Amino acid sequence: MQKEVRKQFGSTVAALFCLMCTSQFHFMFYCTRTLPNVFALPLVLMACTAWLAHSHRPFIILSAVAIIVFRAELCLLLGLMLMMSLARRRLDPRTRAVLVPTLGFILLFSLLPHKELRFIIYTFPLLNLVAARGSSYM
């Protein structure tokens, strides 16, 4: 995902994105656990990378596998990304296009009675991307 971030947003944002992802304790902590969320994470990251790269077919295939095999709730996050793509007739890699489905997923998931941080782990890299983009202006 970092290579695509570099391509879309530049080297400063890519470096900040990498720094933010590697410096978060909770992200690294959950990556060491054998949970379905963690098994789905690489597929979600590859799907998000395909989405940023305007690669519709890999995005849909990777999303479908992650949703069907690992976590059904991913249809909220990845579905919102797909709906944004369909609404705009193309993929827009700007931070608003990344932020809207991410916050939408968190908002929809917050309606559930049982919440754990690991259920929204997929959003951390996307939020890190937006934070890195904002930090690059400083």
XYZ file of C-alpha atoms in Angstrom:
138
model
C 0.000 0.000 0.000
C 2.910 2.335 0.704
C 4.027 2.262 -2.941
C 0.580 3.309 -4.104
C 0.451 6.036 -1.443
C 3.797 7.309 -2.760
C 2.466 7.255 -6.313
C -0.795 9.033 -5.454
C 0.326 11.468 -2.739
C 4.113 11.794 -2.956
C 7.140 10.647 -0.969
C 6.537 12.847 2.091
C 3.062 11.425 2.653
C 4.345 7.889 2.011
C 7.123 8.281 4.594
C 4.711 9.713 7.184
C 2.199 6.955 6.413
C 4.842 4.275 6.989
C 5.992 5.942 10.217
C 2.446 6.195 11.559
C 1.591 2.586 10.730
C 4.737 1.169 12.312
C 4.592 3.313 15.434
C 1.088 2.348 16.570
C 1.148 -0.211 19.349
C -2.411 -1.487 18.889
C -1.902 -2.152 15.189
C 1.258 -4.196 15.759
C -0.307 -5.912 18.792
C -3.286 -7.208 16.818
C -1.070 -8.274 13.931
C 0.476 -10.869 16.286
C -2.901 -12.436 17.116
C -4.506 -15.350 15.267
C -7.903 -13.751 14.729
C -10.096 -13.698 11.625
C -9.714 -9.913 11.572
C -5.944 -10.242 11.285
C -6.192 -12.933 8.603
C -8.449 -10.626 6.594
C -6.181 -7.597 7.035
C -3.689 -8.386 4.207
C -6.557 -8.908 1.763
C -8.186 -5.668 2.881
C -4.906 -3.775 2.491
C -4.405 -5.226 -0.999
C -8.012 -4.337 -1.882
C -7.496 -0.767 -0.628
C -4.304 -0.543 -2.650
C -6.178 -1.699 -5.756
C -8.899 0.859 -5.020
C -6.343 3.665 -4.795
C -4.730 2.429 -8.042
C -8.052 2.449 -9.949
C -7.848 -1.337 -10.435
C -11.504 -2.300 -10.262
C -11.235 -6.030 -10.931
C -8.578 -6.810 -8.269
C -10.441 -4.573 -5.793
C -13.688 -6.489 -6.279
C -12.029 -9.935 -6.201
C -9.954 -9.214 -3.087
C -12.946 -7.613 -1.366
C -15.164 -10.586 -2.162
C -12.633 -13.081 -0.804
C -12.103 -11.065 2.391
C -15.852 -10.683 2.938
C -16.873 -14.245 2.109
C -13.985 -16.135 3.699
C -13.092 -14.026 6.721
C -15.345 -11.189 7.893
C -18.822 -10.328 6.590
C -18.763 -6.884 8.203
C -16.116 -5.865 5.687
C -18.953 -5.380 3.201
C -19.618 -2.119 5.057
C -16.128 -0.693 4.526
C -15.374 -2.152 1.109
C -18.953 -1.681 -0.055
C -18.809 2.019 0.808
C -15.582 2.280 -1.174
C -17.225 0.577 -4.144
C -20.293 2.819 -3.899
C -18.060 5.909 -3.947
C -16.346 4.548 -7.048
C -19.653 3.906 -8.793
C -21.040 7.301 -7.819
C -18.057 9.093 -9.294
C -17.627 6.726 -12.260
C -13.958 6.552 -11.408
C -11.797 6.128 -8.345
C -10.756 9.350 -6.671
C -7.627 8.864 -4.529
C -8.009 12.140 -2.649
C -8.156 12.015 1.115
C -11.874 12.790 1.200
C -12.553 9.706 -0.905
C -10.532 7.639 1.588
C -12.005 9.266 4.675
C -15.720 9.011 3.842
C -15.969 5.185 3.594
C -13.611 4.780 6.553
C -15.654 7.001 8.848
C -18.851 5.508 7.449
C -17.629 2.025 8.413
C -16.721 3.168 11.928
C -20.067 4.951 12.304
C -22.086 1.942 11.101
C -20.033 -0.454 13.188
C -20.520 1.740 16.257
C -24.228 0.940 16.156
C -23.498 -2.635 17.213
C -23.732 -3.391 20.936
C -20.461 -5.354 21.184
C -17.415 -3.338 20.192
C -13.721 -4.093 20.202
C -10.849 -2.216 18.643
C -9.927 -5.254 16.550
C -13.210 -4.982 14.642
C -12.104 -1.716 13.046
C -8.414 -2.605 12.594
C -8.893 -2.373 8.822
C -9.441 1.365 9.111
C -6.127 2.145 10.833
C -4.003 2.263 7.664
C -6.653 4.355 5.909
C -6.832 6.820 8.801
C -3.026 6.851 8.882
C -3.030 7.793 5.199
C -5.325 10.755 5.858
C -3.247 11.781 8.900
C -0.034 11.526 6.884
C -1.560 13.666 4.134
C -2.553 16.300 6.702
C 0.852 16.135 8.417
C 2.636 16.725 5.122
C 1.259 20.273 5.090
C 3.037 21.145 8.342
